Each structure stands twice: as C-alpha cells, then as structure tokens.
Amino acid sequence: MMDWKAKFPQELQAKISKVEAKIAPKLAEMDEQALYNQQRVLELFRKHKVSEEDLVSSTGYGYDDIGREKLEKIFADYFKAEDAYVRPQLVSGTHAIATALFSVLRPNDTLYYLTGMPYDTIQEVIGVAGDNPGTMKEYGINFAYTDLLANGKVDYQAAKEKLLTDKSIKVVAIQRSRGYATRDSFVVAEIKEMIEFVKKVAPQAVIFIDNCYGEFSETTEPTFYGADLMAGSLFKNAGAGIVKGGAFLVGRHDLIEGAAARLVAPGVGKGEGPTWGYMRDFYQGFFMAAHTTVQAIKGSIYTAALLAEMGLEVSPAWDAPRTDLVQTVIFHQPEPMIKFCACIQHYSALNSYVDPVPSYMDGYEDQVIMASGSFTEGSTVELSSDGPLREPYALYIQGGLSYEHVKIAISNAVNETFYQG
C-alpha cells in the first residue's frame, strides 16, 4: 500500500512518523472519551424513546412540535440543566449569547466578564467596539471586566473586590474558549472553580457560560456545576457537521423562558417556533457529536505536535488538557500565517481552488484571514482556520470531520509553507 506521506521530503516524513508515535496514547485516551460521551447520548435517546415521528418538523407557528420538545428534554438531560431551548431561529452562537444576555439584563444593570475582555463579536454586541445600532450600551446596560493574570488565569482577588463593591452586577459571564486571545481555553475544572467563587461572593448574580466550541470536548460541562445559563452553536460541536444552522441555550427554567420570550415575544416564548425540516439533522447531529468532536480534537493534537516539531509556538501543547476545538499557532509575521491558512483552504473539500485574502468582516475590528471549505458555512467543527492580521499573528485552527482529513491538510500545509519556499 502506498504511504500517504511518500511525496513529502524525507525530513518531513520523519517528523510525521515521530509525531504519530508520540501522540498515539493521547489519541487512544480521546477515543475512550468519545465512547463515554456516546454512551450517555445513546442512553438519553433510549430514555426519551426517540422515534421516526420525532423527526417530522413543523411549520407556521410550530405549535405542538413533539420532536422539538423531546429534543429539548434530551439537551437538558445531557447538560444536567432544568430546561433547554434548541432552535433554528437562533442563527449563531453569538445570537444565542446576545439573546440570553439581553433577556436577563435591564438598563443600569452591569454585565461583568470574569474571564477578561470577550472576543470581537461579543464586543460589538456590548457596544465597546464598532458603531452598531441596538447594542447593550445603547440600552443603558453597563459593562465591566477584570483582566486575566499574566499566566492567563482569573484574577480572583480583583474579581472579588469588583463583585463586592459593584452591586449593579447582574450577570457574571465566563468565556470558555480563548476566542482571538492567546490564552489557554478554560477547562471545565477551572470553570467549576469560577462558578463556586461567584456563588460564594455574589450569590445573587446569574452565571452565564459562553460554551461555543466546548461541547463534548470533555466528559463534563459547566452546567454540571451550577452554571445558570449556557449558550452554544448547533453548527459547531453539538451538530457534528450535520446541522445546517441554529444554536441552543440550556440552564435554569426561568432563564430559558426569559430567553424564549426575548427571541419570540412575551406570552409566546417556547410554545412557538417552527422547525422547518431541521429535526432529522438536529437529532442526528447531536447523536454524532461525541464522535465528531473527538475526531476534531485528535486533529488538533496532531497539528500541535507537528507544528511544535517545526519550531512554532503552539497552544495548547499536544499533550495538554483539551476543552475545545481551537488550536492556536503563533507565526509572529503575516506572510507564513497567510500562506498556511491558504494551504488549509487548498486541502478542503469545497472551494479548494480559492485563495483566501485578508479582509474586513462584520463583527471584527481588524482584517481577518479565513480558510473554510466547509459544507456548512461557518461550521468550525469542520476544518477551518482564521485569525486577525495583528500581532502576534496567531492563526486559530479548528475542527475536522475526520482525523484523516486534518492529517492530510495540515501535513500538506507544513510541506508547502516551510519546505517549498
């Protein structure tokens, strides 16, 4: 059988072989995680007696959508939450986050980020970046945050002082993923500590989790430990590359009802919302999510190990704990960052002939380079890469529906960026 890497220079072949041997135990560990999470999902499908009839979607008002209601019970059970809101009307993770926050906050309330400044699109929602209508700032909602320590961890001393002195803080937000920062994403054990801290210092505050990229990346989730409200996207981890759109919220029943009222209308809430043919994808995507998420994580482990062999700065390291799909690679200059990103595009299933060009995008202050040959636009559980053209020129590589695809794409990107000049 032909060796898939035979076309590469001997030096690169040797590096790949070394990496494959080194990461094998870690990949086996990830397979065990997938097995555990898959078993939990399967048991919930059996518990709730999912049937063919549940895959039939509704139209119009969406009254009495049995499949939708059952799916939301499955989400609530999986995340160990009181209630869930799983809808195609939530167009993205950012939309779900905005819906959740606006449903809780009122004029003169303060949204406080425990994990530092949130990423670019949420800054636009808040109104600290951009010049957009309908921001929290326009509604008189205040915003505050505490910078992380130099090691990327929460500054609990400063946060305690802020929470004890600012009685207007109504929501304490925790961002699991690094976004466009170079800090490590927070593992669930760290988020558990944050939740316990907030409940002790400010028990009246609503604890909100931005969980995008995080679902199924570990065997536990922040809602297991008392998070009040959490948001995620359905065309990232929780949809396994099958779901074409939508997002979800899980959490306390009253907060889910409030978010539904905010999205639809007071008095209507969860009772309306047609599912327009989405239900089969929603169910199948959630069923496949444990497996597909681990495929992507295995690809990230390979990426980290190979690029570290090439002398690049990577975060997290290949053997570090994983809590999301994001792999950061620091290039420190724009040219190799752009070239590497272009290679990922060239080894995608769709639009492989396209050269990505840095450009301005809605929700971002800097030019962004982005490669995404995905079947669903913006589906970062599929292999993609992006990053803002600013110091330290960090490229964020996400996803991969199969480990094999990631290996092929990343290996060729290394070859073409560093060996072919």
PDB file of N, CA, C and O in Angstrom, residues 71-129:
ATOM      1  N   LEU A  71     -36.460  16.826  21.880  1.00  0.00           N
ATOM      2  CA  LEU A  71     -35.051  17.140  21.702  1.00  0.00           C
ATOM      3  C   LEU A  71     -34.568  18.084  22.795  1.00  0.00           C
ATOM      4  O   LEU A  71     -33.457  17.924  23.326  1.00  0.00           O
ATOM      5  N   GLU A  72     -35.399  19.049  23.152  1.00  0.00           N
ATOM      6  CA  GLU A  72     -35.000  19.980  24.208  1.00  0.00           C
ATOM      7  C   GLU A  72     -34.896  19.282  25.562  1.00  0.00           C
ATOM      8  O   GLU A  72     -34.045  19.638  26.389  1.00  0.00           O
ATOM      9  N   LYS A  73     -35.702  18.261  25.782  1.00  0.00           N
ATOM     10  CA  LYS A  73     -35.560  17.468  27.009  1.00  0.00           C
ATOM     11  C   LYS A  73     -34.251  16.683  26.997  1.00  0.00           C
ATOM     12  O   LYS A  73     -33.582  16.541  28.036  1.00  0.00           O
ATOM     13  N   ILE A  74     -33.864  16.190  25.823  1.00  0.00           N
ATOM     14  CA  ILE A  74     -32.600  15.455  25.707  1.00  0.00           C
ATOM     15  C   ILE A  74     -31.426  16.391  25.973  1.00  0.00           C
ATOM     16  O   ILE A  74     -30.489  16.036  26.707  1.00  0.00           O
ATOM     17  N   PHE A  75     -31.455  17.591  25.395  1.00  0.00           N
ATOM     18  CA  PHE A  75     -30.396  18.563  25.651  1.00  0.00           C
ATOM     19  C   PHE A  75     -30.319  18.894  27.138  1.00  0.00           C
ATOM     20  O   PHE A  75     -29.229  18.938  27.727  1.00  0.00           O
ATOM     21  N   ALA A  76     -31.475  19.157  27.754  1.00  0.00           N
ATOM     22  CA  ALA A  76     -31.491  19.493  29.177  1.00  0.00           C
ATOM     23  C   ALA A  76     -30.907  18.351  30.007  1.00  0.00           C
ATOM     24  O   ALA A  76     -30.108  18.572  30.926  1.00  0.00           O
ATOM     25  N   ASP A  77     -31.267  17.128  29.671  1.00  0.00           N
ATOM     26  CA  ASP A  77     -30.750  15.971  30.402  1.00  0.00           C
ATOM     27  C   ASP A  77     -29.248  15.812  30.204  1.00  0.00           C
ATOM     28  O   ASP A  77     -28.508  15.553  31.161  1.00  0.00           O
ATOM     29  N   TYR A  78     -28.791  15.944  28.971  1.00  0.00           N
ATOM     30  CA  TYR A  78     -27.366  15.750  28.717  1.00  0.00           C
ATOM     31  C   TYR A  78     -26.533  16.767  29.491  1.00  0.00           C
ATOM     32  O   TYR A  78     -25.493  16.436  30.070  1.00  0.00           O
ATOM     33  N   PHE A  79     -26.977  18.015  29.493  1.00  0.00           N
ATOM     34  CA  PHE A  79     -26.226  19.076  30.152  1.00  0.00           C
ATOM     35  C   PHE A  79     -26.589  19.227  31.631  1.00  0.00           C
ATOM     36  O   PHE A  79     -26.128  20.154  32.292  1.00  0.00           O
ATOM     37  N   LYS A  80     -27.445  18.338  32.132  1.00  0.00           N
ATOM     38  CA  LYS A  80     -27.868  18.336  33.538  1.00  0.00           C
ATOM     39  C   LYS A  80     -28.423  19.697  33.934  1.00  0.00           C
ATOM     40  O   LYS A  80     -28.091  20.265  34.991  1.00  0.00           O
ATOM     41  N   ALA A  81     -29.297  20.222  33.072  1.00  0.00           N
ATOM     42  CA  ALA A  81     -29.921  21.522  33.283  1.00  0.00           C
ATOM     43  C   ALA A  81     -31.425  21.342  33.442  1.00  0.00           C
ATOM     44  O   ALA A  81     -31.988  20.298  33.094  1.00  0.00           O
ATOM     45  N   GLU A  82     -32.087  22.371  33.951  1.00  0.00           N
ATOM     46  CA  GLU A  82     -33.538  22.300  34.145  1.00  0.00           C
ATOM     47  C   GLU A  82     -34.296  22.354  32.826  1.00  0.00           C
ATOM     48  O   GLU A  82     -35.361  21.750  32.694  1.00  0.00           O
ATOM     49  N   ASP A  83     -33.751  23.087  31.856  1.00  0.00           N
ATOM     50  CA  ASP A  83     -34.507  23.325  30.620  1.00  0.00           C
ATOM     51  C   ASP A  83     -33.524  23.619  29.501  1.00  0.00           C
ATOM     52  O   ASP A  83     -32.336  23.879  29.723  1.00  0.00           O
ATOM     53  N   ALA A  84     -34.047  23.574  28.273  1.00  0.00           N
ATOM     54  CA  ALA A  84     -33.226  23.849  27.097  1.00  0.00           C
ATOM     55  C   ALA A  84     -34.068  24.536  26.034  1.00  0.00           C
ATOM     56  O   ALA A  84     -35.294  24.387  25.981  1.00  0.00           O
ATOM     57  N   TYR A  85     -33.383  25.275  25.190  1.00  0.00           N
ATOM     58  CA  TYR A  85     -34.008  25.988  24.073  1.00  0.00           C
ATOM     59  C   TYR A  85     -33.146  25.713  22.852  1.00  0.00           C
ATOM     60  O   TYR A  85     -32.029  26.242  22.735  1.00  0.00           O
ATOM     61  N   VAL A  86     -33.625  24.883  21.939  1.00  0.00           N
ATOM     62  CA  VAL A  86     -32.848  24.410  20.794  1.00  0.00           C
ATOM     63  C   VAL A  86     -33.612  24.783  19.532  1.00  0.00           C
ATOM     64  O   VAL A  86     -34.618  24.140  19.201  1.00  0.00           O
ATOM     65  N   ARG A  87     -33.162  25.799  18.820  1.00  0.00           N
ATOM     66  CA  ARG A  87     -33.990  26.353  17.747  1.00  0.00           C
ATOM     67  C   ARG A  87     -33.182  26.772  16.519  1.00  0.00           C
ATOM     68  O   ARG A  87     -32.088  27.333  16.643  1.00  0.00           O
ATOM     69  N   PRO A  88     -33.763  26.579  15.336  1.00  0.00           N
ATOM     70  CA  PRO A  88     -33.130  27.119  14.129  1.00  0.00           C
ATOM     71  C   PRO A  88     -33.245  28.629  14.052  1.00  0.00           C
ATOM     72  O   PRO A  88     -32.495  29.268  13.307  1.00  0.00           O
ATOM     73  N   GLN A  89     -34.172  29.226  14.814  1.00  0.00           N
ATOM     74  CA  GLN A  89     -34.322  30.683  14.802  1.00  0.00           C
ATOM     75  C   GLN A  89     -33.147  31.391  15.461  1.00  0.00           C
ATOM     76  O   GLN A  89     -32.948  32.588  15.244  1.00  0.00           O
ATOM     77  N   LEU A  90     -32.382  30.672  16.283  1.00  0.00           N
ATOM     78  CA  LEU A  90     -31.125  31.212  16.811  1.00  0.00           C
ATOM     79  C   LEU A  90     -30.066  30.989  15.734  1.00  0.00           C
ATOM     80  O   LEU A  90     -29.675  29.856  15.468  1.00  0.00           O
ATOM     81  N   VAL A  91     -29.609  32.051  15.114  1.00  0.00           N
ATOM     82  CA  VAL A  91     -28.839  31.897  13.883  1.00  0.00           C
ATOM     83  C   VAL A  91     -27.359  31.593  14.109  1.00  0.00           C
ATOM     84  O   VAL A  91     -26.663  31.200  13.178  1.00  0.00           O
ATOM     85  N   SER A  92     -26.870  31.769  15.329  1.00  0.00           N
ATOM     86  CA  SER A  92     -25.449  31.520  15.594  1.00  0.00           C
ATOM     87  C   SER A  92     -25.229  31.487  17.093  1.00  0.00           C
ATOM     88  O   SER A  92     -26.118  31.838  17.886  1.00  0.00           O
ATOM     89  N   GLY A  93     -24.013  31.118  17.483  1.00  0.00           N
ATOM     90  CA  GLY A  93     -23.663  31.191  18.888  1.00  0.00           C
ATOM     91  C   GLY A  93     -23.737  32.610  19.413  1.00  0.00           C
ATOM     92  O   GLY A  93     -24.229  32.845  20.526  1.00  0.00           O
ATOM     93  N   THR A  94     -23.261  33.571  18.629  1.00  0.00           N
ATOM     94  CA  THR A  94     -23.331  34.973  19.039  1.00  0.00           C
ATOM     95  C   THR A  94     -24.769  35.414  19.250  1.00  0.00           C
ATOM     96  O   THR A  94     -25.079  36.135  20.202  1.00  0.00           O
ATOM     97  N   HIS A  95     -25.671  34.974  18.372  1.00  0.00           N
ATOM     98  CA  HIS A  95     -27.082  35.316  18.520  1.00  0.00           C
ATOM     99  C   HIS A  95     -27.651  34.709  19.798  1.00  0.00           C
ATOM    100  O   HIS A  95     -28.403  35.359  20.541  1.00  0.00           O
ATOM    101  N   ALA A  96     -27.289  33.473  20.082  1.00  0.00           N
ATOM    102  CA  ALA A  96     -27.766  32.821  21.308  1.00  0.00           C
ATOM    103  C   ALA A  96     -27.248  33.564  22.536  1.00  0.00           C
ATOM    104  O   ALA A  96     -27.984  33.776  23.515  1.00  0.00           O
ATOM    105  N   ILE A  97     -25.973  33.968  22.508  1.00  0.00           N
ATOM    106  CA  ILE A  97     -25.392  34.710  23.622  1.00  0.00           C
ATOM    107  C   ILE A  97     -26.101  36.039  23.812  1.00  0.00           C
ATOM    108  O   ILE A  97     -26.490  36.413  24.930  1.00  0.00           O
ATOM    109  N   ALA A  98     -26.292  36.781  22.723  1.00  0.00           N
ATOM    110  CA  ALA A  98     -26.971  38.076  22.801  1.00  0.00           C
ATOM    111  C   ALA A  98     -28.396  37.916  23.317  1.00  0.00           C
ATOM    112  O   ALA A  98     -28.861  38.696  24.160  1.00  0.00           O
ATOM    113  N   THR A  99     -29.107  36.904  22.823  1.00  0.00           N
ATOM    114  CA  THR A  99     -30.481  36.657  23.271  1.00  0.00           C
ATOM    115  C   THR A  99     -30.508  36.382  24.767  1.00  0.00           C
ATOM    116  O   THR A  99     -31.343  36.927  25.510  1.00  0.00           O
ATOM    117  N   ALA A 100     -29.596  35.537  25.226  1.00  0.00           N
ATOM    118  CA  ALA A 100     -29.544  35.192  26.647  1.00  0.00           C
ATOM    119  C   ALA A 100     -29.247  36.414  27.504  1.00  0.00           C
ATOM    120  O   ALA A 100     -29.921  36.670  28.513  1.00  0.00           O
ATOM    121  N   LEU A 101     -28.235  37.188  27.117  1.00  0.00           N
ATOM    122  CA  LEU A 101     -27.832  38.330  27.935  1.00  0.00           C
ATOM    123  C   LEU A 101     -28.887  39.425  27.942  1.00  0.00           C
ATOM    124  O   LEU A 101     -29.207  39.998  28.994  1.00  0.00           O
ATOM    125  N   PHE A 102     -29.452  39.733  26.786  1.00  0.00           N
ATOM    126  CA  PHE A 102     -30.496  40.754  26.734  1.00  0.00           C
ATOM    127  C   PHE A 102     -31.743  40.331  27.505  1.00  0.00           C
ATOM    128  O   PHE A 102     -32.500  41.172  28.000  1.00  0.00           O
ATOM    129  N   SER A 103     -31.969  39.019  27.601  1.00  0.00           N
ATOM    130  CA  SER A 103     -33.159  38.554  28.319  1.00  0.00           C
ATOM    131  C   SER A 103     -33.026  38.723  29.827  1.00  0.00           C
ATOM    132  O   SER A 103     -34.031  38.781  30.544  1.00  0.00           O
ATOM    133  N   VAL A 104     -31.815  38.820  30.330  1.00  0.00           N
ATOM    134  CA  VAL A 104     -31.585  38.944  31.773  1.00  0.00           C
ATOM    135  C   VAL A 104     -31.315  40.386  32.185  1.00  0.00           C
ATOM    136  O   VAL A 104     -31.795  40.852  33.220  1.00  0.00           O
ATOM    137  N   LEU A 105     -30.556  41.102  31.389  1.00  0.00           N
ATOM    138  CA  LEU A 105     -30.086  42.435  31.759  1.00  0.00           C
ATOM    139  C   LEU A 105     -31.109  43.525  31.442  1.00  0.00           C
ATOM    140  O   LEU A 105     -31.825  43.450  30.438  1.00  0.00           O
ATOM    141  N   ARG A 106     -31.147  44.524  32.296  1.00  0.00           N
ATOM    142  CA  ARG A 106     -32.022  45.679  32.126  1.00  0.00           C
ATOM    143  C   ARG A 106     -31.173  46.954  32.234  1.00  0.00           C
ATOM    144  O   ARG A 106     -30.033  46.907  32.696  1.00  0.00           O
ATOM    145  N   PRO A 107     -31.715  48.117  31.814  1.00  0.00           N
ATOM    146  CA  PRO A 107     -30.957  49.356  31.937  1.00  0.00           C
ATOM    147  C   PRO A 107     -30.422  49.549  33.361  1.00  0.00           C
ATOM    148  O   PRO A 107     -31.116  49.278  34.345  1.00  0.00           O
ATOM    149  N   ASN A 108     -29.169  49.981  33.425  1.00  0.00           N
ATOM    150  CA  ASN A 108     -28.420  50.218  34.664  1.00  0.00           C
ATOM    151  C   ASN A 108     -27.866  48.947  35.303  1.00  0.00           C
ATOM    152  O   ASN A 108     -27.113  49.031  36.279  1.00  0.00           O
ATOM    153  N   ASP A 109     -28.239  47.773  34.794  1.00  0.00           N
ATOM    154  CA  ASP A 109     -27.571  46.547  35.214  1.00  0.00           C
ATOM    155  C   ASP A 109     -26.180  46.504  34.591  1.00  0.00           C
ATOM    156  O   ASP A 109     -25.905  47.174  33.586  1.00  0.00           O
ATOM    157  N   THR A 110     -25.319  45.672  35.172  1.00  0.00           N
ATOM    158  CA  THR A 110     -23.960  45.516  34.649  1.00  0.00           C
ATOM    159  C   THR A 110     -23.707  44.069  34.255  1.00  0.00           C
ATOM    160  O   THR A 110     -24.013  43.143  35.010  1.00  0.00           O
ATOM    161  N   LEU A 111     -23.173  43.915  33.052  1.00  0.00           N
ATOM    162  CA  LEU A 111     -22.638  42.634  32.592  1.00  0.00           C
ATOM    163  C   LEU A 111     -21.162  42.625  32.922  1.00  0.00           C
ATOM    164  O   LEU A 111     -20.413  43.509  32.496  1.00  0.00           O
ATOM    165  N   TYR A 112     -20.731  41.611  33.665  1.00  0.00           N
ATOM    166  CA  TYR A 112     -19.346  41.544  34.118  1.00  0.00           C
ATOM    167  C   TYR A 112     -18.692  40.266  33.617  1.00  0.00           C
ATOM    168  O   TYR A 112     -19.194  39.160  33.863  1.00  0.00           O
ATOM    169  N   TYR A 113     -17.595  40.412  32.879  1.00  0.00           N
ATOM    170  CA  TYR A 113     -16.843  39.264  32.378  1.00  0.00           C
ATOM    171  C   TYR A 113     -15.710  38.937  33.339  1.00  0.00           C
ATOM    172  O   TYR A 113     -14.781  39.727  33.514  1.00  0.00           O
ATOM    173  N   LEU A 114     -15.792  37.761  33.929  1.00  0.00           N
ATOM    174  CA  LEU A 114     -14.778  37.283  34.855  1.00  0.00           C
ATOM    175  C   LEU A 114     -13.495  36.875  34.131  1.00  0.00           C
ATOM    176  O   LEU A 114     -12.421  36.881  34.726  1.00  0.00           O
ATOM    177  N   THR A 115     -13.628  36.537  32.851  1.00  0.00           N
ATOM    178  CA  THR A 115     -12.520  35.962  32.086  1.00  0.00           C
ATOM    179  C   THR A 115     -11.877  36.956  31.123  1.00  0.00           C
ATOM    180  O   THR A 115     -11.359  36.584  30.075  1.00  0.00           O
ATOM    181  N   GLY A 116     -11.905  38.232  31.486  1.00  0.00           N
ATOM    182  CA  GLY A 116     -11.273  39.241  30.653  1.00  0.00           C
ATOM    183  C   GLY A 116     -12.195  39.732  29.548  1.00  0.00           C
ATOM    184  O   GLY A 116     -13.368  39.363  29.462  1.00  0.00           O
ATOM    185  N   MET A 117     -11.651  40.578  28.703  1.00  0.00           N
ATOM    186  CA  MET A 117     -12.424  41.126  27.585  1.00  0.00           C
ATOM    187  C   MET A 117     -12.889  40.006  26.668  1.00  0.00           C
ATOM    188  O   MET A 117     -12.092  39.174  26.248  1.00  0.00           O
ATOM    189  N   PRO A 118     -14.191  39.944  26.341  1.00  0.00           N
ATOM    190  CA  PRO A 118     -14.674  38.901  25.436  1.00  0.00           C
ATOM    191  C   PRO A 118     -14.178  39.132  24.008  1.00  0.00           C
ATOM    192  O   PRO A 118     -13.618  40.186  23.690  1.00  0.00           O
ATOM    193  N   TYR A 119     -14.419  38.145  23.153  1.00  0.00           N
ATOM    194  CA  TYR A 119     -13.908  38.231  21.788  1.00  0.00           C
ATOM    195  C   TYR A 119     -14.706  39.217  20.947  1.00  0.00           C
ATOM    196  O   TYR A 119     -15.731  39.766  21.375  1.00  0.00           O
ATOM    197  N   ASP A 120     -14.230  39.441  19.733  1.00  0.00           N
ATOM    198  CA  ASP A 120     -14.640  40.578  18.915  1.00  0.00           C
ATOM    199  C   ASP A 120     -16.148  40.700  18.713  1.00  0.00           C
ATOM    200  O   ASP A 120     -16.713  41.789  18.870  1.00  0.00           O
ATOM    201  N   THR A 121     -16.825  39.621  18.331  1.00  0.00           N
ATOM    202  CA  THR A 121     -18.255  39.749  18.012  1.00  0.00           C
ATOM    203  C   THR A 121     -19.074  40.110  19.245  1.00  0.00           C
ATOM    204  O   THR A 121     -20.071  40.824  19.134  1.00  0.00           O
ATOM    205  N   ILE A 122     -18.670  39.645  20.415  1.00  0.00           N
ATOM    206  CA  ILE A 122     -19.398  39.993  21.636  1.00  0.00           C
ATOM    207  C   ILE A 122     -19.114  41.439  22.026  1.00  0.00           C
ATOM    208  O   ILE A 122     -19.984  42.136  22.562  1.00  0.00           O
ATOM    209  N   GLN A 123     -17.913  41.929  21.741  1.00  0.00           N
ATOM    210  CA  GLN A 123     -17.630  43.345  21.959  1.00  0.00           C
ATOM    211  C   GLN A 123     -18.584  44.213  21.157  1.00  0.00           C
ATOM    212  O   GLN A 123     -19.028  45.271  21.617  1.00  0.00           O
ATOM    213  N   GLU A 124     -18.922  43.762  19.961  1.00  0.00           N
ATOM    214  CA  GLU A 124     -19.863  44.513  19.122  1.00  0.00           C
ATOM    215  C   GLU A 124     -21.268  44.476  19.715  1.00  0.00           C
ATOM    216  O   GLU A 124     -22.004  45.460  19.669  1.00  0.00           O
ATOM    217  N   VAL A 125     -21.673  43.340  20.267  1.00  0.00           N
ATOM    218  CA  VAL A 125     -22.983  43.228  20.919  1.00  0.00           C
ATOM    219  C   VAL A 125     -23.061  44.174  22.116  1.00  0.00           C
ATOM    220  O   VAL A 125     -24.062  44.868  22.323  1.00  0.00           O
ATOM    221  N   ILE A 126     -21.993  44.214  22.889  1.00  0.00           N
ATOM    222  CA  ILE A 126     -21.965  45.060  24.083  1.00  0.00           C
ATOM    223  C   ILE A 126     -21.940  46.532  23.704  1.00  0.00           C
ATOM    224  O   ILE A 126     -22.580  47.367  24.354  1.00  0.00           O
ATOM    225  N   GLY A 127     -21.187  46.855  22.648  1.00  0.00           N
ATOM    226  CA  GLY A 127     -21.076  48.244  22.211  1.00  0.00           C
ATOM    227  C   GLY A 127     -19.750  48.876  22.534  1.00  0.00           C
ATOM    228  O   GLY A 127     -19.588  50.099  22.406  1.00  0.00           O
ATOM    229  N   VAL A 128     -18.758  48.073  22.915  1.00  0.00           N
ATOM    230  CA  VAL A 128     -17.418  48.612  23.174  1.00  0.00           C
ATOM    231  C   VAL A 128     -16.559  48.595  21.917  1.00  0.00           C
ATOM    232  O   VAL A 128     -15.438  49.102  21.920  1.00  0.00           O
ATOM    233  N   ALA A 129     -17.060  48.006  20.847  1.00  0.00           N
ATOM    234  CA  ALA A 129     -16.385  48.021  19.556  1.00  0.00           C
ATOM    235  C   ALA A 129     -17.437  48.250  18.475  1.00  0.00           C
ATOM    236  O   ALA A 129     -18.601  47.882  18.638  1.00  0.00           O
TER     237      ALA A 129
END
